[in-house]
PDB file of C-alpha atoms in Angstrom:
ATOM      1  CA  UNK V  14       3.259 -10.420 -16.735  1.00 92.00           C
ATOM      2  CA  UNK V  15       2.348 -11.765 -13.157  1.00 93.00           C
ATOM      3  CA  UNK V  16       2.197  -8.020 -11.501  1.00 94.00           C
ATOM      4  CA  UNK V  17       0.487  -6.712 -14.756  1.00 93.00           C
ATOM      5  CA  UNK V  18      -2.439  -9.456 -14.624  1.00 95.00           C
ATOM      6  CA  UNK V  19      -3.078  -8.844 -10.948  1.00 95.00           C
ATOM      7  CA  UNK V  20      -3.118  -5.091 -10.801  1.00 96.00           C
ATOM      8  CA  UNK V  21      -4.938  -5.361 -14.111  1.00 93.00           C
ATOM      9  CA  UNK V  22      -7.681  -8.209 -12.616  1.00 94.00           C
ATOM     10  CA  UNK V  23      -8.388  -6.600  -9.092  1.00 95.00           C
ATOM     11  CA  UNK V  24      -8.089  -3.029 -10.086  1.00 95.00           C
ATOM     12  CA  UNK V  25      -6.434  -1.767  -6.879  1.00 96.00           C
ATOM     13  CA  UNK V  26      -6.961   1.351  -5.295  1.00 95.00           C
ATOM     14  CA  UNK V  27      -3.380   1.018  -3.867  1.00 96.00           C
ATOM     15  CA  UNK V  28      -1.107  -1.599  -3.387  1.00 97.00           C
ATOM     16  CA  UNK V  29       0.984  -3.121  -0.394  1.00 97.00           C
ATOM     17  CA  UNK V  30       4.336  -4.270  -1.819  1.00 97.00           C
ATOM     18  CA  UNK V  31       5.777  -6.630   1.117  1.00 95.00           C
ATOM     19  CA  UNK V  32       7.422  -9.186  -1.052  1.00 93.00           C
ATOM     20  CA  UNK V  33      10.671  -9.716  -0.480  1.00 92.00           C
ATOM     21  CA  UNK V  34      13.652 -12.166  -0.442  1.00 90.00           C
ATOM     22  CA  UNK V  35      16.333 -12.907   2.182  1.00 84.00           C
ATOM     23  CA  UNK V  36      20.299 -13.905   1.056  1.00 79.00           C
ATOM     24  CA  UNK V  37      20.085 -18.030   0.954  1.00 75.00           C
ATOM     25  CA  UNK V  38      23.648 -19.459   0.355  1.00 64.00           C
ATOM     26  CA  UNK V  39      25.091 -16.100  -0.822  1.00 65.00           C
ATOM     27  CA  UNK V  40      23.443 -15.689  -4.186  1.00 79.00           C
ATOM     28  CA  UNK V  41      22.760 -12.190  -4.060  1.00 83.00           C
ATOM     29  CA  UNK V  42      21.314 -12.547  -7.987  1.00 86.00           C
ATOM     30  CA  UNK V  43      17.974 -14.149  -6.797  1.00 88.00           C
ATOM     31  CA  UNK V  44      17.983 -11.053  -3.793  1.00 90.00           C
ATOM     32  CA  UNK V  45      18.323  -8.565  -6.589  1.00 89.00           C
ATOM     33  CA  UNK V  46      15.488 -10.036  -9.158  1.00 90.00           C
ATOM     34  CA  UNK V  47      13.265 -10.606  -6.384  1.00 92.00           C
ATOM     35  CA  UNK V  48      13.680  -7.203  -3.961  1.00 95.00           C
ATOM     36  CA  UNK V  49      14.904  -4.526  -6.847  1.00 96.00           C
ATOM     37  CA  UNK V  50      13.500  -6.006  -9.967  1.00 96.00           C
ATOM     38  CA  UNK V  51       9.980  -7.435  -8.235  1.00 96.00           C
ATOM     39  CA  UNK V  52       9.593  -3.640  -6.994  1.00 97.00           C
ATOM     40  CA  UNK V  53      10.117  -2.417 -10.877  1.00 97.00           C
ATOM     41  CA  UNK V  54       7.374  -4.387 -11.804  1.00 97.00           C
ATOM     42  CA  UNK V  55       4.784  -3.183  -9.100  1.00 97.00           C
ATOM     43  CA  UNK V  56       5.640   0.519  -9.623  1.00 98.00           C
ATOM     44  CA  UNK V  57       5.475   0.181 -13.461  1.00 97.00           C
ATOM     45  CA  UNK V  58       2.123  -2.559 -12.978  1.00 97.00           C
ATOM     46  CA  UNK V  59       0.828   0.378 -10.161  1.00 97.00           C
ATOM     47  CA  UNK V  60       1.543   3.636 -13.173  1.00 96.00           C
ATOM     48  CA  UNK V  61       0.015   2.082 -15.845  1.00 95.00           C
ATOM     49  CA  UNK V  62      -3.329   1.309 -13.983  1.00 95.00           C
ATOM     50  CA  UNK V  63      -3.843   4.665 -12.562  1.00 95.00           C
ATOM     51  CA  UNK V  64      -2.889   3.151  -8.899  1.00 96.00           C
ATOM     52  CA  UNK V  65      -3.681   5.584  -6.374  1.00 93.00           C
ATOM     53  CA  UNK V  66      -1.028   4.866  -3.977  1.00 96.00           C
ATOM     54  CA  UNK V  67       1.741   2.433  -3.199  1.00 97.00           C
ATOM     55  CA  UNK V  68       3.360   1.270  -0.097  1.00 97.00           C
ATOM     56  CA  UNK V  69       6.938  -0.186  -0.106  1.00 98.00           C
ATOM     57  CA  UNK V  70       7.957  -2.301   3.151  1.00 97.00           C
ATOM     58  CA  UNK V  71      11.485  -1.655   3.061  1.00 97.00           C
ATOM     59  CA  UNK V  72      14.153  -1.980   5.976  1.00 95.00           C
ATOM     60  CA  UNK V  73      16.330  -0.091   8.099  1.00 93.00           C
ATOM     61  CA  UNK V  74      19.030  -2.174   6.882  1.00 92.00           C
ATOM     62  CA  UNK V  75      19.386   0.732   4.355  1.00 95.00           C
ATOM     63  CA  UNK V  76      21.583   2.793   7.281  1.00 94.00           C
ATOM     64  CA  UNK V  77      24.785   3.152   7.796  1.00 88.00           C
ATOM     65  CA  UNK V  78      25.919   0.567  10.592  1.00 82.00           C
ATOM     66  CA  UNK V  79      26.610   2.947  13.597  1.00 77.00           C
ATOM     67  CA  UNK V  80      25.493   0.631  16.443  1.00 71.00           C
ATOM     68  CA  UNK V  81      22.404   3.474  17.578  1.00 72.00           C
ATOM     69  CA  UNK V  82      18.822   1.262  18.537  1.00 66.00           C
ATOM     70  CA  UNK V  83      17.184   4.166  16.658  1.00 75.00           C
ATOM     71  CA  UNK V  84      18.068   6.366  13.262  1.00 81.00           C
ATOM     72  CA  UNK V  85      15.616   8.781  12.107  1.00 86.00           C
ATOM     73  CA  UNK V  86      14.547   9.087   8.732  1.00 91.00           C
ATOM     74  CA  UNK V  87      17.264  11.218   7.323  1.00 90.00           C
ATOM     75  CA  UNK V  88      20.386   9.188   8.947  1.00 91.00           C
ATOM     76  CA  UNK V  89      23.022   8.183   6.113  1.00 91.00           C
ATOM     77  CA  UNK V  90      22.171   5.171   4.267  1.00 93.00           C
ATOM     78  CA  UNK V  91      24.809   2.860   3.735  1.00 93.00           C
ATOM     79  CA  UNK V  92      23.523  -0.898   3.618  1.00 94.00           C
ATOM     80  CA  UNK V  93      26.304  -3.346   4.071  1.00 91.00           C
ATOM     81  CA  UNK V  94      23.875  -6.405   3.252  1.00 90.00           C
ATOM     82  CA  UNK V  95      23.378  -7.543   0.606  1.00 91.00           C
ATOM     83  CA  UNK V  96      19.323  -7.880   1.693  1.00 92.00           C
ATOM     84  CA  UNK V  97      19.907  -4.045   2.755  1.00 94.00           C
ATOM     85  CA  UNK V  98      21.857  -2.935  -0.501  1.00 94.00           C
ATOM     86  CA  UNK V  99      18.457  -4.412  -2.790  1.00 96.00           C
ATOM     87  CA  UNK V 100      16.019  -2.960  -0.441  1.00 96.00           C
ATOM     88  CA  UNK V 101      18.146   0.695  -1.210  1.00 97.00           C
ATOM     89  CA  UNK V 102      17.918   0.020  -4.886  1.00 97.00           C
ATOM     90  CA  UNK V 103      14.505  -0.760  -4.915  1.00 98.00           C
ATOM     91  CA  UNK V 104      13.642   2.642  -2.534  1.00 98.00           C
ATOM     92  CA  UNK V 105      15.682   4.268  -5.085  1.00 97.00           C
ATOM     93  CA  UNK V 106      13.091   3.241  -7.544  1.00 98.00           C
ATOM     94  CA  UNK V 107      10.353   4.364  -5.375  1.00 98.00           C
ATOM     95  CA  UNK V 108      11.867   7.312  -5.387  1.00 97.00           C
ATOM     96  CA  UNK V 109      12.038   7.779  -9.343  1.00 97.00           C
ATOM     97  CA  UNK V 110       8.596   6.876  -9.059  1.00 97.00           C
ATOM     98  CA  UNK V 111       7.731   9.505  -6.804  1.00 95.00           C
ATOM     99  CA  UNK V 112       9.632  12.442  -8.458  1.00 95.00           C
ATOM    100  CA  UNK V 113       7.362  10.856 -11.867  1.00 95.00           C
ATOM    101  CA  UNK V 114       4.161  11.649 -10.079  1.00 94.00           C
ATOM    102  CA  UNK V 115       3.522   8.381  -8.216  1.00 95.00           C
ATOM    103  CA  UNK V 116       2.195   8.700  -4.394  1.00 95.00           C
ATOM    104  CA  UNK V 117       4.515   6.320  -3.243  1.00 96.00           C
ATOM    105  CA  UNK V 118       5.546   5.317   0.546  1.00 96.00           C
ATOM    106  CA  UNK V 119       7.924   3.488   2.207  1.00 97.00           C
ATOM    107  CA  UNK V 120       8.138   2.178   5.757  1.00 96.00           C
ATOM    108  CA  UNK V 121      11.930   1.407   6.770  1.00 96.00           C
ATOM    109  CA  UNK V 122      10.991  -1.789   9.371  1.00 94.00           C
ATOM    110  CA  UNK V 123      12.860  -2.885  12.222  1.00 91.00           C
ATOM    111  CA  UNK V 124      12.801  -6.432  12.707  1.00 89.00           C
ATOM    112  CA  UNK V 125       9.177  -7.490  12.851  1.00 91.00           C
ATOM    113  CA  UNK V 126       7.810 -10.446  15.636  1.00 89.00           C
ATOM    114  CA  UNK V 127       4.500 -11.593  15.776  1.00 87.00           C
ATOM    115  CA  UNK V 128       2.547 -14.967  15.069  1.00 84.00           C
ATOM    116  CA  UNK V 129       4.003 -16.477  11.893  1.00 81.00           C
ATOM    117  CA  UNK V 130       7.710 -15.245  12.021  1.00 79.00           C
ATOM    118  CA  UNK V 131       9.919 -17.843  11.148  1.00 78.00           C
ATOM    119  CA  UNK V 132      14.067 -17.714  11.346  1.00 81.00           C
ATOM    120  CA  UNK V 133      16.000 -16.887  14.843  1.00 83.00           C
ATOM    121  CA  UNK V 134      12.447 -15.652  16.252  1.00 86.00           C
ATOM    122  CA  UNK V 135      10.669 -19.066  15.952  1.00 88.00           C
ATOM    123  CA  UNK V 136      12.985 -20.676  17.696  1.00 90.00           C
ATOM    124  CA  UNK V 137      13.187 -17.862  20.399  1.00 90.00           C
ATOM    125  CA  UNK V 138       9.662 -18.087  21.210  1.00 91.00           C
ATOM    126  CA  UNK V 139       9.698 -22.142  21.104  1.00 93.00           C
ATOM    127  CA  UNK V 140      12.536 -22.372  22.998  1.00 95.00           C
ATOM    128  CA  UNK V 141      10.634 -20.171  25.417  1.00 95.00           C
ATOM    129  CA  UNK V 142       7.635 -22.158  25.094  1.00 94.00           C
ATOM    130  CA  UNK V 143       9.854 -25.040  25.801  1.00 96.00           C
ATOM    131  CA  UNK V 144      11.357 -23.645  29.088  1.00 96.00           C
ATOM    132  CA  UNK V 145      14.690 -23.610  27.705  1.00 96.00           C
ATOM    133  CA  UNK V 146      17.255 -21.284  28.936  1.00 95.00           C
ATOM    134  CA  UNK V 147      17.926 -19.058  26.202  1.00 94.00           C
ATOM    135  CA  UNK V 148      21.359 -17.886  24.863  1.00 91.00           C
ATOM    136  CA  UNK V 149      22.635 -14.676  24.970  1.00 89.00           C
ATOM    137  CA  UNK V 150      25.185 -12.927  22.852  1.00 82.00           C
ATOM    138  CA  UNK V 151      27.621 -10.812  25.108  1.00 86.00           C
ATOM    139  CA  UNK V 152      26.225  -9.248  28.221  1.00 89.00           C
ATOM    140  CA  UNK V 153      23.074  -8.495  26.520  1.00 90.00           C
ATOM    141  CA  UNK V 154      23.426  -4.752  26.864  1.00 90.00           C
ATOM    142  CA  UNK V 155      23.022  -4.449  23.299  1.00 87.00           C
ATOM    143  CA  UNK V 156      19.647  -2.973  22.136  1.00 85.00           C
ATOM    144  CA  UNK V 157      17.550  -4.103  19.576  1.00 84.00           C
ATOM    145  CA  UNK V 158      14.622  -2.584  17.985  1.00 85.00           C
ATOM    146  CA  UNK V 159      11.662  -4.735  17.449  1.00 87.00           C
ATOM    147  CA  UNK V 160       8.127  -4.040  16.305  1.00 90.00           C
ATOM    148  CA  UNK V 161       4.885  -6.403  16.443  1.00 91.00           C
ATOM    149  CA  UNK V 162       3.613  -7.461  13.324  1.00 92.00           C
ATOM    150  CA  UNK V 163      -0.156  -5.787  14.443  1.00 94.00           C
ATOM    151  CA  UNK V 164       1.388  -2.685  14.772  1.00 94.00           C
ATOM    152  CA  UNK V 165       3.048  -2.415  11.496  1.00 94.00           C
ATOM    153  CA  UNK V 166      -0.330  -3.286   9.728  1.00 95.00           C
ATOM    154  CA  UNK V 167      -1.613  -0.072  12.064  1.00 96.00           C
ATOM    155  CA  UNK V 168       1.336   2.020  10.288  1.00 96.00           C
ATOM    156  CA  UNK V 169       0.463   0.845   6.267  1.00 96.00           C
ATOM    157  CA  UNK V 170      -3.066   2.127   7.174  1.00 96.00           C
ATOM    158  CA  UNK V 171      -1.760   4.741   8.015  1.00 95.00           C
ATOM    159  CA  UNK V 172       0.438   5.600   5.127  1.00 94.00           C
ATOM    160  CA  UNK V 173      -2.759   3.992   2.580  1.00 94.00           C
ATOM    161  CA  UNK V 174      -5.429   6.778   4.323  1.00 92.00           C
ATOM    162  CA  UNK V 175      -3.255   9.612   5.095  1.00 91.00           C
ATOM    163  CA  UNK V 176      -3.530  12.141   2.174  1.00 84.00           C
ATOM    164  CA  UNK V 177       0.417  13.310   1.588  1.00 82.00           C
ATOM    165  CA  UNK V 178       2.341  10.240   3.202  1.00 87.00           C
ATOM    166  CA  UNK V 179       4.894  10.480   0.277  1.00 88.00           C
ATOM    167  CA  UNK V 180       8.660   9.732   1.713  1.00 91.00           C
ATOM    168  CA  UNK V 181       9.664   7.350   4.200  1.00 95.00           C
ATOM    169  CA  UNK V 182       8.872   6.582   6.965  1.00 95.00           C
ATOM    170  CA  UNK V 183      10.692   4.409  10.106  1.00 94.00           C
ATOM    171  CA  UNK V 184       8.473   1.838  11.994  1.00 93.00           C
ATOM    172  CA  UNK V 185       9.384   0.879  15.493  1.00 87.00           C
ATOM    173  CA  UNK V 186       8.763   0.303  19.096  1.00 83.00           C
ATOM    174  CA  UNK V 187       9.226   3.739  20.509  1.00 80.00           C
ATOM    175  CA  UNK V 188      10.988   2.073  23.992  1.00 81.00           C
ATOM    176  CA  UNK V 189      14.038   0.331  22.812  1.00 86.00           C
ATOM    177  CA  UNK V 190      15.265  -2.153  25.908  1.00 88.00           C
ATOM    178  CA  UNK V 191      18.242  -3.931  26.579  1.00 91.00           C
ATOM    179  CA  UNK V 192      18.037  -7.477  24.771  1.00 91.00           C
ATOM    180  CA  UNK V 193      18.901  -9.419  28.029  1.00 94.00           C
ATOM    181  CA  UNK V 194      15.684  -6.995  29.657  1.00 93.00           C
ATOM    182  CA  UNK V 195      13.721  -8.056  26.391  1.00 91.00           C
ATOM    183  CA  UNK V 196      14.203 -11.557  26.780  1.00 93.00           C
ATOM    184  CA  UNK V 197      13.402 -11.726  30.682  1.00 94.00           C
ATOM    185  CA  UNK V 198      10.496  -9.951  30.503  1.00 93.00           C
ATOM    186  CA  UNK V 199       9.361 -12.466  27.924  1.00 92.00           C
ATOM    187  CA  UNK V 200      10.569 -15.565  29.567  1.00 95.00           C
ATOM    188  CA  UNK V 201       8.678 -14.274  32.739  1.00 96.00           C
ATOM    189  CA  UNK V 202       5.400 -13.906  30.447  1.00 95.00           C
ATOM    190  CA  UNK V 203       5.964 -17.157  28.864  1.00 95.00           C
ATOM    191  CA  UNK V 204       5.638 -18.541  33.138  1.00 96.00           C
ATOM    192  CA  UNK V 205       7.656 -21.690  31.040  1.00 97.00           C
ATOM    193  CA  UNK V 206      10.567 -21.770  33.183  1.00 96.00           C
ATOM    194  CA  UNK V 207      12.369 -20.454  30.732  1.00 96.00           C
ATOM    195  CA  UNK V 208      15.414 -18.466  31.717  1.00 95.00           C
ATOM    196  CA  UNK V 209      18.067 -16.202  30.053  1.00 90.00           C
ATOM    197  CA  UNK V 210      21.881 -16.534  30.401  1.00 81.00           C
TER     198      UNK V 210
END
């Protein structure tokens, strides 16, 4: 009734759906009613208005773990999360939604850093603030792929201006470094003290 009253007050040309909820203490029920049942209500909210298009952050959590920094968009999907396994049932609604005549798009993100993060993030950039030295897991030869937060609000206008951006899409850095590179470049940035190892 929430989504309905919203869509049905501000009359939305499109809609952004970034809601979502992370596992907290293994209840995978609230992950489910938030990330697969919270999309069913946009799309359905987003029909019945006449939305023109919607945009569904999702995650590349949805692929199969195979240890690669980058998939493309047609790699096997196989979440083992249980955050990844509700983002896949919710793109599976999108999906539905799509193949019912919605314009529908979602953006599969890699972990996203910016100004506001919270979780292991935060306290990787105030530990760096800090001058800490910062832990590393292994060598650090592993690579991660990040993006900024500004550039993945370049990408949904992107998706909400682009006239057949139906499907999904991947959102990334396009240079993927070491993490042990990563985090001594930003260390060095920081000018903290701050060291890695």
């Amino acid at each position: 009734a929430f989504v309905e009253g919203a869509v049905a007050r501000f009359a939305p040309d499109a809609i952004v759906h970034a809601a979502a909820r992370l596992p907290v203490a293994g209840d995978e029920r609230d992950v489910v009613a938030s990330n697969v049942d919270g999309t069913r209500h946009v799309l359905d909210a987003a029909a019945r208005a006449g939305v023109r298009r919607v945009v569904f952050l999702s995650t590349t959590t949805v692929y199969a773990l195979d240890g690669a920094p980058w998939r493309g968009e047609s790699a096997p999907l196989d979440p083992v999360s249980p955050y990844g396994r509700s983002k896949r049932a919710a793109e599976a609604l999108c999906e539905r939604a799509r193949r019912e005549g919605a314009s529908v798009s979602m953006m599969r993100l890699v972990p996203v850093i910016g100004p506001g993060r919270s979780g292991l993030f935060h306290h990787l950039f105030e530990w760096v603030r800090e001058g800490r030295r910062i832990p590393l897991l292994g060598d650090g030869r592993n690579r991660v792929q990040l993006v900024h937060v500004d550039d993945c609000c370049e990408a949904v206008e992107a998706l909400l201006v682009a006239p057949h951006a139906e499907g999904a899409f991947n959102v990334g850095a396009p240079r993927v470094a070491s993490v042990s590179d990563e985090v001594g470049a930003l260390c060095a940035a920081a000018g903290t003290g701050a060291r890695r190892g």
